[in-house]
Amino acid sequence: MDAGLPRQQYRSMSTRCCIVGGGPAGMMLGYLLGRAGVDVIVLEKHADFFRDFRGDTVHPSTLQVMDELGLIDDFLKIPHDKLQKLEGYFGKTRLRIADISRTGAKYPFIAFMPQWDFLNFLRDKGRRFPSLRVMMSTEATGLIHDGDKVTGVHATDANGAIDINADLTVACDGRHSIIRPSAGLEIEEIGAPMDVLWFRAGKTAETESILARIEAGKMMVTLDRGTYWQCAYVITKGQYDTVRAKGLESFRSDVVSLAPILKSGIADVKSWDDVKLLTVAVNRLKRWTRPGLLCIGDAAHAMSPVGGVGVNIAVQDAVAAANILAAKLARGAVSEDDLAAVQRRREFPMRVTQAMQVIIQNNIVRAALNPGSGSFKPPLFARIINAVPWLQGLTARFIAVGVRPEHVHSSEASDKKYGHLEFP
């Protein structure tokens, strides 16, 4: 510890499991472990969950998990929009590339819901578990080691430094994780040809079910959020300064040329402060574990925005981790092999998903961002999918349900384990 800090500022506490990061992976794992009676702390560095332009897609696989937890009825009371059919303009040709109604999923739609509502819902529902504690405004700054073993987390909150000792630390702190470099975990970079500019455009009564819009040298995704359009303008990686140098009016003109429906709403983009740069990264850890440490979600594998699957892959990681670890954590510490079992379970679905994302990046996104000449022609496979409806169910299943979806097998602790509590 830093000898320069007053001694009274040093505090410590102990828990069975400390989860770093209150995103989808962290909050879902915290909920599941608290539900199983495991003493668990979730650290979230911000005072609330409100972040602009975070992933807002809740796929059928995640809705199924909420159903298995008995939460689905309350969850679907949260205001949300639904998407079943994924369609796009490839040049001037309109094609349907996925139809979620054909997947056989119990909840055959993607729910668009602000991520802060999703996370607040899990936190509120988790309050009934006395073994779960969510510590807001508490930032992890590094790992505590005992030799080669990770034994907890150094953190800071409003009252200063605090050490949280834990039998297991789980890094859920995203693609910019401070935990994985602190653990010396090696990252395999896969790369992406694009970055994304996120912005909102105003919306009145107009509506359109088009998701993707591609012209030669230009690509954009538009999501109808009921009261506004959420837009992702795709640019060649590293070209943000070039786009910005052309001026805001040029940018707005390009947007409207791709999506005329945004003509009236684009006035909401008043300055570059209204446009957020998402630097796209696709990577994965070669090893997700150290003794006493597990990484899941984006901390273990940053996903491309292609398909909007990042939130749902993170939730699947959390469900698998709880299935494998919860009962053992309730009894005591877990072994290195227990942690490695989580990676073994989740690595195949993650690798297949990333591989498909890379194929789309290389064969559609890269081609779309190449100015070339003439109009953009839809690729053959997109035309085949559009012509054969049952294929739209296959593509939808890959996007919306995923590869080998997880189901909740971890147990809920008995009322006796919770103790005598009265819940509102």
PDB file of C-alpha atoms in Angstrom, residues 202-408:
ATOM      1  CA  GLY A 202     -35.399  12.943 -33.923  1.00  0.00           C
ATOM      2  CA  LYS A 203     -38.503  11.009 -34.890  1.00  0.00           C
ATOM      3  CA  THR A 204     -42.148  11.920 -35.292  1.00  0.00           C
ATOM      4  CA  ALA A 205     -44.763   9.580 -36.737  1.00  0.00           C
ATOM      5  CA  GLU A 206     -42.585   8.141 -39.499  1.00  0.00           C
ATOM      6  CA  THR A 207     -41.377   4.568 -39.217  1.00  0.00           C
ATOM      7  CA  GLU A 208     -39.411   2.070 -41.289  1.00  0.00           C
ATOM      8  CA  SER A 209     -38.316  -1.489 -40.534  1.00  0.00           C
ATOM      9  CA  ILE A 210     -34.964  -1.153 -42.280  1.00  0.00           C
ATOM     10  CA  LEU A 211     -31.980  -2.080 -40.133  1.00  0.00           C
ATOM     11  CA  ALA A 212     -28.938  -1.765 -42.416  1.00  0.00           C
ATOM     12  CA  ARG A 213     -28.328   0.594 -45.323  1.00  0.00           C
ATOM     13  CA  ILE A 214     -25.366   0.065 -47.628  1.00  0.00           C
ATOM     14  CA  GLU A 215     -24.164   2.104 -50.592  1.00  0.00           C
ATOM     15  CA  ALA A 216     -20.763   2.101 -52.264  1.00  0.00           C
ATOM     16  CA  GLY A 217     -18.429   3.612 -49.666  1.00  0.00           C
ATOM     17  CA  LYS A 218     -21.134   4.095 -47.025  1.00  0.00           C
ATOM     18  CA  MET A 219     -22.911   1.988 -44.437  1.00  0.00           C
ATOM     19  CA  MET A 220     -25.307   2.774 -41.607  1.00  0.00           C
ATOM     20  CA  VAL A 221     -27.597   0.980 -39.175  1.00  0.00           C
ATOM     21  CA  THR A 222     -30.847   2.628 -38.034  1.00  0.00           C
ATOM     22  CA  LEU A 223     -32.869   1.419 -35.065  1.00  0.00           C
ATOM     23  CA  ASP A 224     -36.421   2.654 -34.521  1.00  0.00           C
ATOM     24  CA  ARG A 225     -36.571   3.429 -30.787  1.00  0.00           C
ATOM     25  CA  GLY A 226     -40.143   4.719 -30.827  1.00  0.00           C
ATOM     26  CA  THR A 227     -39.448   8.361 -29.973  1.00  0.00           C
ATOM     27  CA  TYR A 228     -36.096   8.629 -31.779  1.00  0.00           C
ATOM     28  CA  TRP A 229     -33.788   6.908 -34.228  1.00  0.00           C
ATOM     29  CA  GLN A 230     -30.624   5.367 -32.838  1.00  0.00           C
ATOM     30  CA  CYS A 231     -28.067   5.366 -35.620  1.00  0.00           C
ATOM     31  CA  ALA A 232     -24.680   3.782 -36.219  1.00  0.00           C
ATOM     32  CA  TYR A 233     -22.742   5.310 -39.103  1.00  0.00           C
ATOM     33  CA  VAL A 234     -19.933   2.929 -40.056  1.00  0.00           C
ATOM     34  CA  ILE A 235     -16.566   4.381 -41.104  1.00  0.00           C
ATOM     35  CA  THR A 236     -13.239   2.899 -42.126  1.00  0.00           C
ATOM     36  CA  LYS A 237     -11.115   2.261 -39.039  1.00  0.00           C
ATOM     37  CA  GLY A 238      -9.074   5.256 -37.995  1.00  0.00           C
ATOM     38  CA  GLN A 239     -10.878   7.682 -40.310  1.00  0.00           C
ATOM     39  CA  TYR A 240     -12.820   9.655 -37.702  1.00  0.00           C
ATOM     40  CA  ASP A 241     -10.611  12.728 -38.013  1.00  0.00           C
ATOM     41  CA  THR A 242     -11.006  12.621 -41.808  1.00  0.00           C
ATOM     42  CA  VAL A 243     -14.798  12.445 -41.542  1.00  0.00           C
ATOM     43  CA  ARG A 244     -14.821  15.248 -39.022  1.00  0.00           C
ATOM     44  CA  ALA A 245     -12.522  17.435 -41.141  1.00  0.00           C
ATOM     45  CA  LYS A 246     -15.132  17.424 -43.921  1.00  0.00           C
ATOM     46  CA  GLY A 247     -17.487  19.213 -41.569  1.00  0.00           C
ATOM     47  CA  LEU A 248     -20.697  18.432 -39.738  1.00  0.00           C
ATOM     48  CA  GLU A 249     -22.896  19.480 -42.647  1.00  0.00           C
ATOM     49  CA  SER A 250     -21.152  17.010 -44.957  1.00  0.00           C
ATOM     50  CA  PHE A 251     -21.677  14.254 -42.376  1.00  0.00           C
ATOM     51  CA  ARG A 252     -25.362  15.068 -41.992  1.00  0.00           C
ATOM     52  CA  SER A 253     -25.769  15.148 -45.764  1.00  0.00           C
ATOM     53  CA  ASP A 254     -24.208  11.693 -46.099  1.00  0.00           C
ATOM     54  CA  VAL A 255     -26.542  10.374 -43.402  1.00  0.00           C
ATOM     55  CA  VAL A 256     -29.654  11.694 -45.125  1.00  0.00           C
ATOM     56  CA  SER A 257     -28.497  10.381 -48.517  1.00  0.00           C
ATOM     57  CA  LEU A 258     -28.357   6.904 -46.970  1.00  0.00           C
ATOM     58  CA  ALA A 259     -31.546   7.249 -44.948  1.00  0.00           C
ATOM     59  CA  PRO A 260     -33.923   9.895 -46.322  1.00  0.00           C
ATOM     60  CA  ILE A 261     -36.293   9.103 -43.448  1.00  0.00           C
ATOM     61  CA  LEU A 262     -33.856  10.946 -41.165  1.00  0.00           C
ATOM     62  CA  LYS A 263     -34.147  14.215 -43.101  1.00  0.00           C
ATOM     63  CA  SER A 264     -36.180  16.008 -40.455  1.00  0.00           C
ATOM     64  CA  GLY A 265     -34.584  14.379 -37.419  1.00  0.00           C
ATOM     65  CA  ILE A 266     -30.944  14.933 -38.402  1.00  0.00           C
ATOM     66  CA  ALA A 267     -31.268  18.490 -37.080  1.00  0.00           C
ATOM     67  CA  ASP A 268     -30.866  16.946 -33.615  1.00  0.00           C
ATOM     68  CA  VAL A 269     -27.182  16.429 -34.465  1.00  0.00           C
ATOM     69  CA  LYS A 270     -26.214  20.006 -33.679  1.00  0.00           C
ATOM     70  CA  SER A 271     -22.489  19.510 -33.100  1.00  0.00           C
ATOM     71  CA  TRP A 272     -19.843  16.802 -33.006  1.00  0.00           C
ATOM     72  CA  ASP A 273     -20.601  16.476 -29.295  1.00  0.00           C
ATOM     73  CA  ASP A 274     -23.794  14.703 -30.405  1.00  0.00           C
ATOM     74  CA  VAL A 275     -21.740  12.079 -32.284  1.00  0.00           C
ATOM     75  CA  LYS A 276     -19.924   9.421 -30.237  1.00  0.00           C
ATOM     76  CA  LEU A 277     -17.011   7.431 -31.612  1.00  0.00           C
ATOM     77  CA  LEU A 278     -17.004   3.703 -30.885  1.00  0.00           C
ATOM     78  CA  THR A 279     -13.589   2.253 -31.641  1.00  0.00           C
ATOM     79  CA  VAL A 280     -14.381  -1.299 -32.695  1.00  0.00           C
ATOM     80  CA  ALA A 281     -12.133  -4.061 -31.367  1.00  0.00           C
ATOM     81  CA  VAL A 282     -12.392  -7.810 -31.788  1.00  0.00           C
ATOM     82  CA  ASN A 283     -10.066  -9.758 -29.530  1.00  0.00           C
ATOM     83  CA  ARG A 284      -9.957 -12.550 -26.971  1.00  0.00           C
ATOM     84  CA  LEU A 285      -7.826 -13.779 -24.140  1.00  0.00           C
ATOM     85  CA  LYS A 286      -5.824 -16.918 -24.779  1.00  0.00           C
ATOM     86  CA  ARG A 287      -6.399 -17.842 -21.157  1.00  0.00           C
ATOM     87  CA  TRP A 288      -9.348 -16.513 -19.156  1.00  0.00           C
ATOM     88  CA  THR A 289      -8.051 -17.527 -15.737  1.00  0.00           C
ATOM     89  CA  ARG A 290      -5.379 -17.245 -13.117  1.00  0.00           C
ATOM     90  CA  PRO A 291      -5.561 -18.960  -9.722  1.00  0.00           C
ATOM     91  CA  GLY A 292      -8.367 -17.112  -7.960  1.00  0.00           C
ATOM     92  CA  LEU A 293      -9.353 -15.109 -11.071  1.00  0.00           C
ATOM     93  CA  LEU A 294     -11.811 -15.563 -13.941  1.00  0.00           C
ATOM     94  CA  CYS A 295     -12.542 -13.185 -16.839  1.00  0.00           C
ATOM     95  CA  ILE A 296     -15.860 -13.274 -18.695  1.00  0.00           C
ATOM     96  CA  GLY A 297     -17.815 -11.053 -21.091  1.00  0.00           C
ATOM     97  CA  ASP A 298     -15.916  -8.368 -22.979  1.00  0.00           C
ATOM     98  CA  ALA A 299     -13.086  -8.657 -20.448  1.00  0.00           C
ATOM     99  CA  ALA A 300     -12.429 -12.113 -21.919  1.00  0.00           C
ATOM    100  CA  HIS A 301     -13.473 -11.469 -25.523  1.00  0.00           C
ATOM    101  CA  ALA A 302     -14.389  -8.163 -27.156  1.00  0.00           C
ATOM    102  CA  MET A 303     -17.067  -8.767 -29.775  1.00  0.00           C
ATOM    103  CA  SER A 304     -17.734  -6.881 -32.995  1.00  0.00           C
ATOM    104  CA  PRO A 305     -20.991  -4.868 -33.038  1.00  0.00           C
ATOM    105  CA  VAL A 306     -22.087  -7.072 -35.972  1.00  0.00           C
ATOM    106  CA  GLY A 307     -25.371  -8.686 -34.922  1.00  0.00           C
ATOM    107  CA  GLY A 308     -25.531  -6.740 -31.659  1.00  0.00           C
ATOM    108  CA  VAL A 309     -24.723  -9.925 -29.736  1.00  0.00           C
ATOM    109  CA  GLY A 310     -22.254  -8.576 -27.161  1.00  0.00           C
ATOM    110  CA  VAL A 311     -24.708  -8.144 -24.279  1.00  0.00           C
ATOM    111  CA  ASN A 312     -26.192 -11.571 -24.832  1.00  0.00           C
ATOM    112  CA  ILE A 313     -22.843 -13.361 -25.096  1.00  0.00           C
ATOM    113  CA  ALA A 314     -21.899 -11.705 -21.786  1.00  0.00           C
ATOM    114  CA  VAL A 315     -25.120 -12.931 -20.160  1.00  0.00           C
ATOM    115  CA  GLN A 316     -24.493 -16.442 -21.493  1.00  0.00           C
ATOM    116  CA  ASP A 317     -20.993 -16.367 -19.964  1.00  0.00           C
ATOM    117  CA  ALA A 318     -22.491 -15.380 -16.614  1.00  0.00           C
ATOM    118  CA  VAL A 319     -25.084 -18.169 -16.707  1.00  0.00           C
ATOM    119  CA  ALA A 320     -22.424 -20.768 -17.556  1.00  0.00           C
ATOM    120  CA  ALA A 321     -20.121 -19.471 -14.810  1.00  0.00           C
ATOM    121  CA  ALA A 322     -22.914 -19.697 -12.230  1.00  0.00           C
ATOM    122  CA  ASN A 323     -23.915 -23.166 -13.409  1.00  0.00           C
ATOM    123  CA  ILE A 324     -20.365 -24.432 -12.959  1.00  0.00           C
ATOM    124  CA  LEU A 325     -19.243 -22.472  -9.892  1.00  0.00           C
ATOM    125  CA  ALA A 326     -22.219 -21.484  -7.709  1.00  0.00           C
ATOM    126  CA  ALA A 327     -22.643 -24.693  -5.708  1.00  0.00           C
ATOM    127  CA  LYS A 328     -18.898 -25.027  -5.144  1.00  0.00           C
ATOM    128  CA  LEU A 329     -18.552 -21.378  -4.127  1.00  0.00           C
ATOM    129  CA  ALA A 330     -21.380 -21.818  -1.640  1.00  0.00           C
ATOM    130  CA  ARG A 331     -19.244 -24.479   0.069  1.00  0.00           C
ATOM    131  CA  GLY A 332     -15.838 -22.816  -0.270  1.00  0.00           C
ATOM    132  CA  ALA A 333     -13.155 -21.809  -2.746  1.00  0.00           C
ATOM    133  CA  VAL A 334     -13.053 -23.124  -6.310  1.00  0.00           C
ATOM    134  CA  SER A 335     -10.105 -24.766  -8.034  1.00  0.00           C
ATOM    135  CA  GLU A 336      -8.199 -23.700 -11.128  1.00  0.00           C
ATOM    136  CA  ASP A 337      -9.835 -26.561 -13.014  1.00  0.00           C
ATOM    137  CA  ASP A 338     -13.283 -25.294 -11.992  1.00  0.00           C
ATOM    138  CA  LEU A 339     -12.426 -21.892 -13.487  1.00  0.00           C
ATOM    139  CA  ALA A 340     -10.933 -23.459 -16.607  1.00  0.00           C
ATOM    140  CA  ALA A 341     -14.202 -25.372 -17.055  1.00  0.00           C
ATOM    141  CA  VAL A 342     -15.968 -22.056 -17.624  1.00  0.00           C
ATOM    142  CA  GLN A 343     -13.577 -21.194 -20.442  1.00  0.00           C
ATOM    143  CA  ARG A 344     -13.933 -24.667 -21.917  1.00  0.00           C
ATOM    144  CA  ARG A 345     -17.714 -24.317 -21.865  1.00  0.00           C
ATOM    145  CA  ARG A 346     -17.872 -20.834 -23.384  1.00  0.00           C
ATOM    146  CA  GLU A 347     -14.872 -20.689 -25.706  1.00  0.00           C
ATOM    147  CA  PHE A 348     -16.431 -22.634 -28.570  1.00  0.00           C
ATOM    148  CA  PRO A 349     -19.599 -20.480 -28.849  1.00  0.00           C
ATOM    149  CA  MET A 350     -17.475 -17.333 -28.560  1.00  0.00           C
ATOM    150  CA  ARG A 351     -15.020 -18.422 -31.251  1.00  0.00           C
ATOM    151  CA  VAL A 352     -17.773 -19.451 -33.673  1.00  0.00           C
ATOM    152  CA  THR A 353     -19.568 -16.141 -33.137  1.00  0.00           C
ATOM    153  CA  GLN A 354     -16.405 -14.110 -33.634  1.00  0.00           C
ATOM    154  CA  ALA A 355     -15.558 -16.132 -36.749  1.00  0.00           C
ATOM    155  CA  MET A 356     -18.959 -15.344 -38.274  1.00  0.00           C
ATOM    156  CA  GLN A 357     -18.582 -11.686 -37.336  1.00  0.00           C
ATOM    157  CA  VAL A 358     -15.199 -11.581 -39.083  1.00  0.00           C
ATOM    158  CA  ILE A 359     -16.708 -13.188 -42.207  1.00  0.00           C
ATOM    159  CA  ILE A 360     -19.389 -10.479 -42.295  1.00  0.00           C
ATOM    160  CA  GLN A 361     -16.812  -7.768 -41.606  1.00  0.00           C
ATOM    161  CA  ASN A 362     -14.595  -8.962 -44.436  1.00  0.00           C
ATOM    162  CA  ASN A 363     -17.287  -9.753 -46.997  1.00  0.00           C
ATOM    163  CA  ILE A 364     -19.898  -7.081 -46.404  1.00  0.00           C
ATOM    164  CA  VAL A 365     -18.542  -4.269 -44.220  1.00  0.00           C
ATOM    165  CA  ARG A 366     -15.146  -4.023 -45.893  1.00  0.00           C
ATOM    166  CA  ALA A 367     -16.751  -4.152 -49.348  1.00  0.00           C
ATOM    167  CA  ALA A 368     -19.323  -1.541 -48.331  1.00  0.00           C
ATOM    168  CA  LEU A 369     -16.631   0.852 -47.122  1.00  0.00           C
ATOM    169  CA  ASN A 370     -14.725   0.586 -50.403  1.00  0.00           C
ATOM    170  CA  PRO A 371     -15.931   3.554 -52.522  1.00  0.00           C
ATOM    171  CA  GLY A 372     -15.439   1.598 -55.750  1.00  0.00           C
ATOM    172  CA  SER A 373     -17.607   2.641 -58.649  1.00  0.00           C
ATOM    173  CA  GLY A 374     -21.285   2.287 -59.416  1.00  0.00           C
ATOM    174  CA  SER A 375     -23.961   1.106 -57.011  1.00  0.00           C
ATOM    175  CA  PHE A 376     -23.404  -1.506 -54.320  1.00  0.00           C
ATOM    176  CA  LYS A 377     -24.603  -4.947 -55.393  1.00  0.00           C
ATOM    177  CA  PRO A 378     -25.920  -7.293 -52.730  1.00  0.00           C
ATOM    178  CA  PRO A 379     -23.773 -10.400 -52.204  1.00  0.00           C
ATOM    179  CA  LEU A 380     -25.080 -13.689 -53.514  1.00  0.00           C
ATOM    180  CA  PHE A 381     -25.625 -15.267 -50.101  1.00  0.00           C
ATOM    181  CA  ALA A 382     -27.819 -12.324 -49.018  1.00  0.00           C
ATOM    182  CA  ARG A 383     -29.937 -12.721 -52.148  1.00  0.00           C
ATOM    183  CA  ILE A 384     -30.307 -16.462 -51.518  1.00  0.00           C
ATOM    184  CA  ILE A 385     -31.365 -15.897 -47.886  1.00  0.00           C
ATOM    185  CA  ASN A 386     -33.932 -13.327 -48.999  1.00  0.00           C
ATOM    186  CA  ALA A 387     -35.342 -15.789 -51.552  1.00  0.00           C
ATOM    187  CA  VAL A 388     -35.562 -18.787 -49.178  1.00  0.00           C
ATOM    188  CA  PRO A 389     -37.610 -17.939 -46.049  1.00  0.00           C
ATOM    189  CA  TRP A 390     -36.516 -20.934 -43.982  1.00  0.00           C
ATOM    190  CA  LEU A 391     -32.903 -19.755 -44.326  1.00  0.00           C
ATOM    191  CA  GLN A 392     -34.006 -16.528 -42.650  1.00  0.00           C
ATOM    192  CA  GLY A 393     -34.817 -18.636 -39.601  1.00  0.00           C
ATOM    193  CA  LEU A 394     -31.298 -20.095 -39.571  1.00  0.00           C
ATOM    194  CA  THR A 395     -29.596 -16.697 -39.732  1.00  0.00           C
ATOM    195  CA  ALA A 396     -31.991 -15.382 -37.101  1.00  0.00           C
ATOM    196  CA  ARG A 397     -31.239 -18.306 -34.816  1.00  0.00           C
ATOM    197  CA  PHE A 398     -27.520 -17.626 -35.030  1.00  0.00           C
ATOM    198  CA  ILE A 399     -28.013 -13.943 -34.211  1.00  0.00           C
ATOM    199  CA  ALA A 400     -30.885 -14.111 -31.735  1.00  0.00           C
ATOM    200  CA  VAL A 401     -30.397 -17.432 -29.943  1.00  0.00           C
ATOM    201  CA  GLY A 402     -26.704 -18.028 -30.490  1.00  0.00           C
ATOM    202  CA  VAL A 403     -24.415 -21.026 -30.545  1.00  0.00           C
ATOM    203  CA  ARG A 404     -25.208 -23.519 -27.780  1.00  0.00           C
ATOM    204  CA  PRO A 405     -27.315 -21.195 -25.602  1.00  0.00           C
ATOM    205  CA  GLU A 406     -27.034 -21.569 -21.829  1.00  0.00           C
ATOM    206  CA  HIS A 407     -29.883 -22.393 -19.468  1.00  0.00           C
ATOM    207  CA  VAL A 408     -30.077 -21.707 -15.749  1.00  0.00           C
TER     208      VAL A 408
END
